[in-house]
């Protein structure tokens, strides 16, 4: 299949990515559904606008859903599959259980698309496009980010594969190794961590830093004192495991570079966020993205590239996989 694109950034992105997967790039295109489902982007964007008006946190949920899909079995929408008699799906894995959100929104988008463009658009592409639009709509000043499309859906899922997802408790070396195993690098790790600028975390992933850091019986001394006091109230050391804390308490719903500014000021919440400042390479990137206004420009540009690279992990194209009519079940 011929590689084509309308996007002005495509030449640069293709040069960056062609070494990773030339066959995939020839089958994924920015204009893949231009003729077969021209209203696709409008449907996805409009659905997100309505959902975010009701619950702003859904943007972060959709972006996280895409990440968790790509890191387990590749970007094939396997994370959306319900358990069956033949396999236990990724929703049941510990990193996802009672944690991932946004399935109902993807169902809504899929049903609308099936009505207008039946058996045409894969669930994997819907999820990838929805993640892009979630970023677009969270930036504030609109910034068009297209998505490479043409993925097909997987026909199985793996609980064990999803159990290996990057964890908030991973060391920097462990999480780096997980990124490297997926064809991503340490820069991608720092850049994609910036998605935490619109994310939330459950208190059980954070509380050790607030009350018993590294089994000392005391809080993490590197945390800002006023932030620590606020978080101890938000996540008391008892039955608060399911409470939520914003990973960027300053501009919680805006996709900007505040996450990096917070890290520089010791305001990062997750251990993996904190760890980015413990290494000279990652700390240098954090400092670069924390600057104003240049850091914002670099972050947007690099996030665009890293999100696209992540969206190429293990994709199915051409005759591979399927186009599910219902994202939760195999045809």
PDB file of C-alpha atoms in Angstrom:
ATOM      1  CA  UNK A   1       0.000   0.000   0.000  1.00  0.00           C
ATOM      2  CA  UNK A   2       1.324   3.432  -0.866  1.00  0.00           C
ATOM      3  CA  UNK A   3       2.365   5.734   1.979  1.00  0.00           C
ATOM      4  CA  UNK A   4       0.476   9.042   1.696  1.00  0.00           C
ATOM      5  CA  UNK A   5      -0.347  11.952   3.978  1.00  0.00           C
ATOM      6  CA  UNK A   6      -1.794  15.436   3.973  1.00  0.00           C
ATOM      7  CA  UNK A   7      -0.114  16.512   7.180  1.00  0.00           C
ATOM      8  CA  UNK A   8       2.678  19.077   7.093  1.00  0.00           C
ATOM      9  CA  UNK A   9       4.550  17.248   9.849  1.00  0.00           C
ATOM     10  CA  UNK A  10       4.376  13.869   8.131  1.00  0.00           C
ATOM     11  CA  UNK A  11       7.725  14.024   6.343  1.00  0.00           C
ATOM     12  CA  UNK A  12       9.632  14.613   9.576  1.00  0.00           C
ATOM     13  CA  UNK A  13       7.638  11.959  11.437  1.00  0.00           C
ATOM     14  CA  UNK A  14       8.102   9.413   8.674  1.00  0.00           C
ATOM     15  CA  UNK A  15      11.872   9.949   8.694  1.00  0.00           C
ATOM     16  CA  UNK A  16      11.892   9.445  12.465  1.00  0.00           C
ATOM     17  CA  UNK A  17       9.721   6.357  12.401  1.00  0.00           C
ATOM     18  CA  UNK A  18      10.532   4.567   9.171  1.00  0.00           C
ATOM     19  CA  UNK A  19      13.480   2.768  10.752  1.00  0.00           C
ATOM     20  CA  UNK A  20      11.129   1.322  13.358  1.00  0.00           C
ATOM     21  CA  UNK A  21       8.465  -0.155  11.135  1.00  0.00           C
ATOM     22  CA  UNK A  22       8.488   0.584   7.396  1.00  0.00           C
ATOM     23  CA  UNK A  23       5.708  -1.902   6.579  1.00  0.00           C
ATOM     24  CA  UNK A  24       3.387  -0.458   9.217  1.00  0.00           C
ATOM     25  CA  UNK A  25       4.004   3.096   8.056  1.00  0.00           C
ATOM     26  CA  UNK A  26       3.038   2.166   4.513  1.00  0.00           C
ATOM     27  CA  UNK A  27      -0.335   0.934   5.756  1.00  0.00           C
ATOM     28  CA  UNK A  28      -1.112   3.580   8.372  1.00  0.00           C
ATOM     29  CA  UNK A  29      -2.028   6.964   6.923  1.00  0.00           C
ATOM     30  CA  UNK A  30      -3.382  10.270   8.173  1.00  0.00           C
ATOM     31  CA  UNK A  31      -6.094  10.152   5.503  1.00  0.00           C
ATOM     32  CA  UNK A  32      -6.892   6.446   5.841  1.00  0.00           C
ATOM     33  CA  UNK A  33     -10.675   6.960   6.267  1.00  0.00           C
ATOM     34  CA  UNK A  34     -10.943  10.042   4.083  1.00  0.00           C
ATOM     35  CA  UNK A  35     -13.117   8.243   1.520  1.00  0.00           C
ATOM     36  CA  UNK A  36     -14.670   5.451   3.589  1.00  0.00           C
ATOM     37  CA  UNK A  37     -15.656   7.390   6.750  1.00  0.00           C
ATOM     38  CA  UNK A  38     -15.069  11.128   6.247  1.00  0.00           C
ATOM     39  CA  UNK A  39     -17.015  12.135   9.397  1.00  0.00           C
ATOM     40  CA  UNK A  40     -14.882   9.941  11.693  1.00  0.00           C
ATOM     41  CA  UNK A  41     -12.860  12.722  13.314  1.00  0.00           C
ATOM     42  CA  UNK A  42     -15.945  14.882  13.820  1.00  0.00           C
ATOM     43  CA  UNK A  43     -17.787  12.022  15.546  1.00  0.00           C
ATOM     44  CA  UNK A  44     -14.874  11.270  17.865  1.00  0.00           C
ATOM     45  CA  UNK A  45     -14.211  14.937  18.676  1.00  0.00           C
ATOM     46  CA  UNK A  46     -17.862  15.777  19.281  1.00  0.00           C
ATOM     47  CA  UNK A  47     -18.300  12.752  21.544  1.00  0.00           C
ATOM     48  CA  UNK A  48     -15.285  13.821  23.585  1.00  0.00           C
ATOM     49  CA  UNK A  49     -16.496  17.416  23.844  1.00  0.00           C
ATOM     50  CA  UNK A  50     -19.811  16.207  25.275  1.00  0.00           C
ATOM     51  CA  UNK A  51     -18.130  13.710  27.613  1.00  0.00           C
ATOM     52  CA  UNK A  52     -15.607  16.265  28.893  1.00  0.00           C
ATOM     53  CA  UNK A  53     -18.383  18.766  29.562  1.00  0.00           C
ATOM     54  CA  UNK A  54     -19.874  16.171  31.886  1.00  0.00           C
ATOM     55  CA  UNK A  55     -16.586  14.914  33.374  1.00  0.00           C
ATOM     56  CA  UNK A  56     -13.294  16.615  32.513  1.00  0.00           C
ATOM     57  CA  UNK A  57     -11.261  13.700  33.858  1.00  0.00           C
ATOM     58  CA  UNK A  58     -12.373  11.551  30.919  1.00  0.00           C
ATOM     59  CA  UNK A  59      -9.626  13.063  28.719  1.00  0.00           C
ATOM     60  CA  UNK A  60      -6.910  11.651  30.973  1.00  0.00           C
ATOM     61  CA  UNK A  61      -8.794   8.347  31.198  1.00  0.00           C
ATOM     62  CA  UNK A  62      -8.900   7.924  27.416  1.00  0.00           C
ATOM     63  CA  UNK A  63      -5.214   8.798  27.031  1.00  0.00           C
ATOM     64  CA  UNK A  64      -4.326   6.253  29.730  1.00  0.00           C
ATOM     65  CA  UNK A  65      -6.576   3.643  28.106  1.00  0.00           C
ATOM     66  CA  UNK A  66      -4.644   4.024  24.841  1.00  0.00           C
ATOM     67  CA  UNK A  67      -1.318   3.716  26.684  1.00  0.00           C
ATOM     68  CA  UNK A  68      -2.402   0.557  28.509  1.00  0.00           C
ATOM     69  CA  UNK A  69      -3.683  -0.940  25.271  1.00  0.00           C
ATOM     70  CA  UNK A  70      -0.439  -0.354  23.379  1.00  0.00           C
ATOM     71  CA  UNK A  71       1.811  -1.711  26.126  1.00  0.00           C
ATOM     72  CA  UNK A  72      -0.037  -5.049  26.259  1.00  0.00           C
ATOM     73  CA  UNK A  73      -0.254  -6.981  22.971  1.00  0.00           C
ATOM     74  CA  UNK A  74       0.272  -3.784  20.987  1.00  0.00           C
ATOM     75  CA  UNK A  75      -2.205  -1.122  19.868  1.00  0.00           C
ATOM     76  CA  UNK A  76      -4.934  -3.571  18.855  1.00  0.00           C
ATOM     77  CA  UNK A  77      -7.824  -2.589  21.173  1.00  0.00           C
ATOM     78  CA  UNK A  78      -7.335  -5.818  23.140  1.00  0.00           C
ATOM     79  CA  UNK A  79      -7.734  -3.798  26.344  1.00  0.00           C
ATOM     80  CA  UNK A  80     -11.379  -3.229  25.397  1.00  0.00           C
ATOM     81  CA  UNK A  81     -12.261  -6.932  25.240  1.00  0.00           C
ATOM     82  CA  UNK A  82     -14.362  -8.481  27.993  1.00  0.00           C
ATOM     83  CA  UNK A  83     -13.362 -11.849  29.469  1.00  0.00           C
ATOM     84  CA  UNK A  84     -14.540 -14.951  27.612  1.00  0.00           C
ATOM     85  CA  UNK A  85     -14.480 -18.697  28.235  1.00  0.00           C
ATOM     86  CA  UNK A  86     -11.260 -18.940  26.195  1.00  0.00           C
ATOM     87  CA  UNK A  87      -9.238 -16.072  27.721  1.00  0.00           C
ATOM     88  CA  UNK A  88      -9.097 -13.734  30.671  1.00  0.00           C
ATOM     89  CA  UNK A  89      -8.733 -10.230  29.324  1.00  0.00           C
ATOM     90  CA  UNK A  90      -6.540  -7.271  30.170  1.00  0.00           C
ATOM     91  CA  UNK A  91      -9.254  -5.547  32.193  1.00  0.00           C
ATOM     92  CA  UNK A  92      -8.687  -8.179  34.902  1.00  0.00           C
ATOM     93  CA  UNK A  93      -4.949  -7.506  35.238  1.00  0.00           C
ATOM     94  CA  UNK A  94      -3.910  -5.801  38.468  1.00  0.00           C
ATOM     95  CA  UNK A  95      -2.740  -2.517  36.832  1.00  0.00           C
ATOM     96  CA  UNK A  96      -6.153  -2.190  35.135  1.00  0.00           C
ATOM     97  CA  UNK A  97      -8.608  -3.721  37.593  1.00  0.00           C
ATOM     98  CA  UNK A  98     -11.108  -1.116  38.827  1.00  0.00           C
ATOM     99  CA  UNK A  99      -8.717   1.503  37.488  1.00  0.00           C
ATOM    100  CA  UNK A 100      -9.144   1.978  33.743  1.00  0.00           C
ATOM    101  CA  UNK A 101     -12.002   4.232  32.689  1.00  0.00           C
ATOM    102  CA  UNK A 102     -13.528   5.329  29.394  1.00  0.00           C
ATOM    103  CA  UNK A 103     -14.896   2.033  28.074  1.00  0.00           C
ATOM    104  CA  UNK A 104     -18.441   3.380  27.873  1.00  0.00           C
ATOM    105  CA  UNK A 105     -17.317   6.414  25.881  1.00  0.00           C
ATOM    106  CA  UNK A 106     -15.524   4.195  23.356  1.00  0.00           C
ATOM    107  CA  UNK A 107     -18.716   2.094  23.132  1.00  0.00           C
ATOM    108  CA  UNK A 108     -20.728   5.237  22.391  1.00  0.00           C
ATOM    109  CA  UNK A 109     -18.316   6.416  19.713  1.00  0.00           C
ATOM    110  CA  UNK A 110     -18.193   2.969  18.121  1.00  0.00           C
ATOM    111  CA  UNK A 111     -21.984   2.662  17.945  1.00  0.00           C
ATOM    112  CA  UNK A 112     -22.238   6.055  16.219  1.00  0.00           C
ATOM    113  CA  UNK A 113     -19.547   5.133  13.717  1.00  0.00           C
ATOM    114  CA  UNK A 114     -21.124   1.739  13.015  1.00  0.00           C
ATOM    115  CA  UNK A 115     -24.383   3.526  12.201  1.00  0.00           C
ATOM    116  CA  UNK A 116     -22.705   5.803   9.645  1.00  0.00           C
ATOM    117  CA  UNK A 117     -19.736   3.693   8.465  1.00  0.00           C
ATOM    118  CA  UNK A 118     -20.547   0.041   9.272  1.00  0.00           C
ATOM    119  CA  UNK A 119     -17.700  -2.487   9.565  1.00  0.00           C
ATOM    120  CA  UNK A 120     -15.162   0.129   8.477  1.00  0.00           C
ATOM    121  CA  UNK A 121     -13.332   1.708  11.445  1.00  0.00           C
ATOM    122  CA  UNK A 122     -11.409  -0.444  13.913  1.00  0.00           C
ATOM    123  CA  UNK A 123     -11.724  -0.041  17.662  1.00  0.00           C
ATOM    124  CA  UNK A 124      -7.936   0.328  17.777  1.00  0.00           C
ATOM    125  CA  UNK A 125      -8.134   3.378  15.515  1.00  0.00           C
ATOM    126  CA  UNK A 126     -11.031   4.840  17.483  1.00  0.00           C
ATOM    127  CA  UNK A 127      -8.982   4.578  20.666  1.00  0.00           C
ATOM    128  CA  UNK A 128      -5.859   6.085  19.045  1.00  0.00           C
ATOM    129  CA  UNK A 129      -7.856   8.952  17.527  1.00  0.00           C
ATOM    130  CA  UNK A 130      -9.762   9.557  20.770  1.00  0.00           C
ATOM    131  CA  UNK A 131      -6.459   9.823  22.656  1.00  0.00           C
ATOM    132  CA  UNK A 132      -5.225  12.441  20.165  1.00  0.00           C
ATOM    133  CA  UNK A 133      -8.443  14.402  20.440  1.00  0.00           C
ATOM    134  CA  UNK A 134      -8.325  14.196  24.246  1.00  0.00           C
ATOM    135  CA  UNK A 135      -4.969  15.986  24.089  1.00  0.00           C
ATOM    136  CA  UNK A 136      -6.219  18.501  21.537  1.00  0.00           C
ATOM    137  CA  UNK A 137      -9.218  19.449  23.649  1.00  0.00           C
ATOM    138  CA  UNK A 138      -7.152  19.679  26.850  1.00  0.00           C
ATOM    139  CA  UNK A 139      -4.536  22.052  25.486  1.00  0.00           C
ATOM    140  CA  UNK A 140      -6.800  25.092  25.775  1.00  0.00           C
ATOM    141  CA  UNK A 141      -5.641  26.951  22.690  1.00  0.00           C
ATOM    142  CA  UNK A 142      -6.585  24.429  20.024  1.00  0.00           C
ATOM    143  CA  UNK A 143      -3.641  22.661  18.428  1.00  0.00           C
ATOM    144  CA  UNK A 144      -4.417  20.201  15.643  1.00  0.00           C
ATOM    145  CA  UNK A 145      -2.777  16.825  16.126  1.00  0.00           C
ATOM    146  CA  UNK A 146      -3.639  14.277  13.415  1.00  0.00           C
ATOM    147  CA  UNK A 147      -3.449  10.530  13.973  1.00  0.00           C
ATOM    148  CA  UNK A 148      -1.986   7.802  11.806  1.00  0.00           C
ATOM    149  CA  UNK A 149      -4.851   5.374  11.134  1.00  0.00           C
ATOM    150  CA  UNK A 150      -5.335   1.989   9.526  1.00  0.00           C
ATOM    151  CA  UNK A 151      -4.969  -0.374  12.501  1.00  0.00           C
ATOM    152  CA  UNK A 152      -7.019  -3.526  12.807  1.00  0.00           C
ATOM    153  CA  UNK A 153      -8.369  -5.104  15.977  1.00  0.00           C
ATOM    154  CA  UNK A 154      -6.864  -8.033  17.831  1.00  0.00           C
ATOM    155  CA  UNK A 155      -8.816 -11.241  18.299  1.00  0.00           C
ATOM    156  CA  UNK A 156      -7.591 -12.082  21.792  1.00  0.00           C
ATOM    157  CA  UNK A 157      -6.322 -10.471  24.993  1.00  0.00           C
ATOM    158  CA  UNK A 158      -3.844 -11.447  27.696  1.00  0.00           C
ATOM    159  CA  UNK A 159      -4.168 -10.789  31.412  1.00  0.00           C
ATOM    160  CA  UNK A 160      -0.561 -11.855  31.950  1.00  0.00           C
ATOM    161  CA  UNK A 161       0.738  -9.437  29.303  1.00  0.00           C
ATOM    162  CA  UNK A 162      -1.155  -6.551  30.911  1.00  0.00           C
ATOM    163  CA  UNK A 163       0.191  -7.500  34.345  1.00  0.00           C
ATOM    164  CA  UNK A 164       3.631  -6.381  33.107  1.00  0.00           C
ATOM    165  CA  UNK A 165       2.537  -2.788  32.448  1.00  0.00           C
ATOM    166  CA  UNK A 166       4.714   0.048  33.807  1.00  0.00           C
ATOM    167  CA  UNK A 167       3.882   0.591  37.474  1.00  0.00           C
ATOM    168  CA  UNK A 168       4.018   3.720  39.678  1.00  0.00           C
ATOM    169  CA  UNK A 169       6.314   1.749  41.991  1.00  0.00           C
ATOM    170  CA  UNK A 170       8.820   0.775  39.273  1.00  0.00           C
ATOM    171  CA  UNK A 171      12.383   1.983  39.593  1.00  0.00           C
ATOM    172  CA  UNK A 172      13.586   4.267  36.832  1.00  0.00           C
ATOM    173  CA  UNK A 173      15.678   1.408  35.416  1.00  0.00           C
ATOM    174  CA  UNK A 174      12.719  -0.986  35.401  1.00  0.00           C
ATOM    175  CA  UNK A 175      10.362   1.417  33.687  1.00  0.00           C
ATOM    176  CA  UNK A 176      13.076   2.394  31.195  1.00  0.00           C
ATOM    177  CA  UNK A 177      13.564  -1.283  30.325  1.00  0.00           C
ATOM    178  CA  UNK A 178       9.834  -1.674  29.744  1.00  0.00           C
ATOM    179  CA  UNK A 179       9.828   1.275  27.364  1.00  0.00           C
ATOM    180  CA  UNK A 180      12.918   0.002  25.534  1.00  0.00           C
ATOM    181  CA  UNK A 181      11.268  -3.401  25.065  1.00  0.00           C
ATOM    182  CA  UNK A 182       8.460  -1.675  23.150  1.00  0.00           C
ATOM    183  CA  UNK A 183      10.769   0.221  20.812  1.00  0.00           C
ATOM    184  CA  UNK A 184      10.579   3.460  22.792  1.00  0.00           C
ATOM    185  CA  UNK A 185      13.520   5.265  24.376  1.00  0.00           C
ATOM    186  CA  UNK A 186      14.282   7.242  27.500  1.00  0.00           C
ATOM    187  CA  UNK A 187      13.193  10.497  25.863  1.00  0.00           C
ATOM    188  CA  UNK A 188       9.826   8.926  25.058  1.00  0.00           C
ATOM    189  CA  UNK A 189       9.568   7.920  28.707  1.00  0.00           C
ATOM    190  CA  UNK A 190      10.044  11.489  29.912  1.00  0.00           C
ATOM    191  CA  UNK A 191       7.781  12.945  27.225  1.00  0.00           C
ATOM    192  CA  UNK A 192       4.915  10.475  27.665  1.00  0.00           C
ATOM    193  CA  UNK A 193       5.131  10.882  31.448  1.00  0.00           C
ATOM    194  CA  UNK A 194       4.085  14.460  30.722  1.00  0.00           C
ATOM    195  CA  UNK A 195       0.568  13.107  30.121  1.00  0.00           C
ATOM    196  CA  UNK A 196       0.322  13.141  33.920  1.00  0.00           C
ATOM    197  CA  UNK A 197      -0.354  16.848  33.572  1.00  0.00           C
ATOM    198  CA  UNK A 198      -4.039  15.910  33.167  1.00  0.00           C
ATOM    199  CA  UNK A 199      -4.029  12.675  35.172  1.00  0.00           C
ATOM    200  CA  UNK A 200      -5.228  11.437  38.536  1.00  0.00           C
ATOM    201  CA  UNK A 201      -3.894   8.667  40.753  1.00  0.00           C
ATOM    202  CA  UNK A 202      -5.591   6.557  43.378  1.00  0.00           C
ATOM    203  CA  UNK A 203      -4.341   7.206  46.885  1.00  0.00           C
ATOM    204  CA  UNK A 204      -3.096   3.661  47.415  1.00  0.00           C
ATOM    205  CA  UNK A 205      -0.381   4.298  44.798  1.00  0.00           C
ATOM    206  CA  UNK A 206       0.772   7.434  46.633  1.00  0.00           C
ATOM    207  CA  UNK A 207       0.282   7.006  50.366  1.00  0.00           C
ATOM    208  CA  UNK A 208       3.605   5.364  51.094  1.00  0.00           C
ATOM    209  CA  UNK A 209       5.354   8.613  50.166  1.00  0.00           C
ATOM    210  CA  UNK A 210       3.145  10.564  52.563  1.00  0.00           C
ATOM    211  CA  UNK A 211       3.396   8.341  55.640  1.00  0.00           C
ATOM    212  CA  UNK A 212       6.008   5.587  55.317  1.00  0.00           C
ATOM    213  CA  UNK A 213       8.536   6.491  52.651  1.00  0.00           C
ATOM    214  CA  UNK A 214      10.884   3.556  51.993  1.00  0.00           C
ATOM    215  CA  UNK A 215       9.727   1.946  55.262  1.00  0.00           C
ATOM    216  CA  UNK A 216      11.086   4.806  57.374  1.00  0.00           C
ATOM    217  CA  UNK A 217       7.769   5.503  59.071  1.00  0.00           C
ATOM    218  CA  UNK A 218       8.091   9.113  57.901  1.00  0.00           C
ATOM    219  CA  UNK A 219       7.031  11.113  54.801  1.00  0.00           C
ATOM    220  CA  UNK A 220       9.318  11.576  51.827  1.00  0.00           C
ATOM    221  CA  UNK A 221      11.555  14.499  52.895  1.00  0.00           C
ATOM    222  CA  UNK A 222      11.813  15.748  49.308  1.00  0.00           C
ATOM    223  CA  UNK A 223       8.095  16.594  49.093  1.00  0.00           C
ATOM    224  CA  UNK A 224       7.071  20.217  49.469  1.00  0.00           C
ATOM    225  CA  UNK A 225       5.750  20.706  53.022  1.00  0.00           C
ATOM    226  CA  UNK A 226       2.505  22.462  52.071  1.00  0.00           C
ATOM    227  CA  UNK A 227       1.754  19.895  49.357  1.00  0.00           C
ATOM    228  CA  UNK A 228       2.462  17.062  51.783  1.00  0.00           C
ATOM    229  CA  UNK A 229      -0.007  18.491  54.307  1.00  0.00           C
ATOM    230  CA  UNK A 230      -2.679  18.794  51.616  1.00  0.00           C
ATOM    231  CA  UNK A 231      -2.103  15.260  50.353  1.00  0.00           C
ATOM    232  CA  UNK A 232      -2.157  13.721  53.817  1.00  0.00           C
ATOM    233  CA  UNK A 233      -5.646  15.180  54.229  1.00  0.00           C
ATOM    234  CA  UNK A 234      -6.709  14.010  50.783  1.00  0.00           C
ATOM    235  CA  UNK A 235      -5.238  10.530  51.284  1.00  0.00           C
ATOM    236  CA  UNK A 236      -5.429   9.792  55.029  1.00  0.00           C
ATOM    237  CA  UNK A 237      -3.546   6.693  56.159  1.00  0.00           C
ATOM    238  CA  UNK A 238      -6.622   4.518  56.663  1.00  0.00           C
ATOM    239  CA  UNK A 239      -9.378   3.596  54.218  1.00  0.00           C
ATOM    240  CA  UNK A 240      -8.645   6.166  51.503  1.00  0.00           C
ATOM    241  CA  UNK A 241      -7.210   3.820  48.868  1.00  0.00           C
ATOM    242  CA  UNK A 242      -9.817   4.702  46.237  1.00  0.00           C
ATOM    243  CA  UNK A 243      -9.628   8.473  46.765  1.00  0.00           C
ATOM    244  CA  UNK A 244      -8.176  10.388  43.830  1.00  0.00           C
ATOM    245  CA  UNK A 245      -5.383  12.948  43.778  1.00  0.00           C
ATOM    246  CA  UNK A 246      -4.531  15.120  40.740  1.00  0.00           C
ATOM    247  CA  UNK A 247      -1.021  14.458  39.452  1.00  0.00           C
ATOM    248  CA  UNK A 248      -0.851  18.141  38.505  1.00  0.00           C
ATOM    249  CA  UNK A 249      -2.677  20.050  41.254  1.00  0.00           C
ATOM    250  CA  UNK A 250      -1.944  23.425  39.616  1.00  0.00           C
ATOM    251  CA  UNK A 251      -3.538  23.123  36.136  1.00  0.00           C
ATOM    252  CA  UNK A 252      -5.291  19.793  36.554  1.00  0.00           C
ATOM    253  CA  UNK A 253      -7.321  19.752  33.327  1.00  0.00           C
ATOM    254  CA  UNK A 254      -4.987  21.656  30.992  1.00  0.00           C
ATOM    255  CA  UNK A 255      -2.458  19.816  28.856  1.00  0.00           C
ATOM    256  CA  UNK A 256       0.597  21.990  29.430  1.00  0.00           C
ATOM    257  CA  UNK A 257       4.132  21.737  30.812  1.00  0.00           C
ATOM    258  CA  UNK A 258       3.140  22.320  34.448  1.00  0.00           C
ATOM    259  CA  UNK A 259       3.913  18.668  35.241  1.00  0.00           C
ATOM    260  CA  UNK A 260       7.596  19.374  34.575  1.00  0.00           C
ATOM    261  CA  UNK A 261       7.519  22.646  36.518  1.00  0.00           C
ATOM    262  CA  UNK A 262       6.102  20.686  39.447  1.00  0.00           C
ATOM    263  CA  UNK A 263       8.871  18.078  39.273  1.00  0.00           C
ATOM    264  CA  UNK A 264      11.545  20.766  39.388  1.00  0.00           C
ATOM    265  CA  UNK A 265       9.870  22.146  42.540  1.00  0.00           C
ATOM    266  CA  UNK A 266       9.590  18.701  44.214  1.00  0.00           C
ATOM    267  CA  UNK A 267       5.845  18.628  43.590  1.00  0.00           C
ATOM    268  CA  UNK A 268       5.736  15.311  41.732  1.00  0.00           C
ATOM    269  CA  UNK A 269       3.406  12.746  43.259  1.00  0.00           C
ATOM    270  CA  UNK A 270       4.185   9.294  41.848  1.00  0.00           C
ATOM    271  CA  UNK A 271       7.481   7.573  42.715  1.00  0.00           C
ATOM    272  CA  UNK A 272       8.134   7.204  38.969  1.00  0.00           C
ATOM    273  CA  UNK A 273       7.647  10.966  38.559  1.00  0.00           C
ATOM    274  CA  UNK A 274      10.079  11.660  41.375  1.00  0.00           C
ATOM    275  CA  UNK A 275      12.569   9.217  39.862  1.00  0.00           C
ATOM    276  CA  UNK A 276      12.884  11.336  36.699  1.00  0.00           C
ATOM    277  CA  UNK A 277      14.820  13.883  38.749  1.00  0.00           C
ATOM    278  CA  UNK A 278      17.258  11.270  40.070  1.00  0.00           C
ATOM    279  CA  UNK A 279      19.069  10.713  36.769  1.00  0.00           C
ATOM    280  CA  UNK A 280      21.051  13.336  34.878  1.00  0.00           C
ATOM    281  CA  UNK A 281      19.621  12.412  31.454  1.00  0.00           C
ATOM    282  CA  UNK A 282      15.967  12.416  32.482  1.00  0.00           C
ATOM    283  CA  UNK A 283      16.396  15.422  34.787  1.00  0.00           C
ATOM    284  CA  UNK A 284      17.917  17.395  31.912  1.00  0.00           C
ATOM    285  CA  UNK A 285      14.833  16.691  29.784  1.00  0.00           C
ATOM    286  CA  UNK A 286      12.514  17.611  32.647  1.00  0.00           C
ATOM    287  CA  UNK A 287      14.304  20.934  33.031  1.00  0.00           C
ATOM    288  CA  UNK A 288      14.098  21.550  29.276  1.00  0.00           C
ATOM    289  CA  UNK A 289      10.333  21.003  29.218  1.00  0.00           C
ATOM    290  CA  UNK A 290       9.791  23.051  32.376  1.00  0.00           C
ATOM    291  CA  UNK A 291      10.988  26.303  30.796  1.00  0.00           C
ATOM    292  CA  UNK A 292       8.585  29.024  29.692  1.00  0.00           C
ATOM    293  CA  UNK A 293       7.687  29.530  26.909  1.00  0.00           C
ATOM    294  CA  UNK A 294      10.244  27.375  25.062  1.00  0.00           C
ATOM    295  CA  UNK A 295       9.583  24.282  27.175  1.00  0.00           C
ATOM    296  CA  UNK A 296       5.924  24.261  26.188  1.00  0.00           C
ATOM    297  CA  UNK A 297       6.831  24.366  22.488  1.00  0.00           C
ATOM    298  CA  UNK A 298       9.356  21.542  22.846  1.00  0.00           C
ATOM    299  CA  UNK A 299       6.930  19.475  24.897  1.00  0.00           C
ATOM    300  CA  UNK A 300       4.071  19.768  22.404  1.00  0.00           C
ATOM    301  CA  UNK A 301       6.356  18.906  19.490  1.00  0.00           C
ATOM    302  CA  UNK A 302       8.016  15.964  21.214  1.00  0.00           C
ATOM    303  CA  UNK A 303       4.785  14.620  22.689  1.00  0.00           C
ATOM    304  CA  UNK A 304       3.320  14.585  19.190  1.00  0.00           C
ATOM    305  CA  UNK A 305       6.196  12.389  17.983  1.00  0.00           C
ATOM    306  CA  UNK A 306       6.317  10.098  21.042  1.00  0.00           C
ATOM    307  CA  UNK A 307       2.561   9.491  21.080  1.00  0.00           C
ATOM    308  CA  UNK A 308       2.748   8.549  17.414  1.00  0.00           C
ATOM    309  CA  UNK A 309       5.652   6.176  18.059  1.00  0.00           C
ATOM    310  CA  UNK A 310       3.734   4.549  20.884  1.00  0.00           C
ATOM    311  CA  UNK A 311       0.735   4.169  18.579  1.00  0.00           C
ATOM    312  CA  UNK A 312       2.836   1.950  16.283  1.00  0.00           C
ATOM    313  CA  UNK A 313       3.591  -0.704  18.908  1.00  0.00           C
ATOM    314  CA  UNK A 314       2.548  -4.124  17.625  1.00  0.00           C
ATOM    315  CA  UNK A 315      -0.171  -2.831  15.316  1.00  0.00           C
ATOM    316  CA  UNK A 316      -2.121  -5.152  13.044  1.00  0.00           C
ATOM    317  CA  UNK A 317      -2.629  -4.001   9.454  1.00  0.00           C
ATOM    318  CA  UNK A 318      -3.824  -5.282   6.087  1.00  0.00           C
ATOM    319  CA  UNK A 319      -5.309  -8.783   6.364  1.00  0.00           C
ATOM    320  CA  UNK A 320      -4.286  -9.159  10.012  1.00  0.00           C
ATOM    321  CA  UNK A 321      -6.807  -8.961  12.824  1.00  0.00           C
ATOM    322  CA  UNK A 322     -10.384  -7.834  12.320  1.00  0.00           C
ATOM    323  CA  UNK A 323     -12.746  -4.865  12.397  1.00  0.00           C
ATOM    324  CA  UNK A 324     -14.912  -5.483  15.456  1.00  0.00           C
ATOM    325  CA  UNK A 325     -18.523  -4.378  15.309  1.00  0.00           C
ATOM    326  CA  UNK A 326     -18.573  -4.285  19.120  1.00  0.00           C
ATOM    327  CA  UNK A 327     -15.320  -3.269  20.800  1.00  0.00           C
ATOM    328  CA  UNK A 328     -15.970  -5.519  23.803  1.00  0.00           C
ATOM    329  CA  UNK A 329     -16.314  -8.796  21.903  1.00  0.00           C
ATOM    330  CA  UNK A 330     -14.727 -10.611  18.985  1.00  0.00           C
ATOM    331  CA  UNK A 331     -16.918 -10.825  15.901  1.00  0.00           C
TER     332      UNK A 331
END
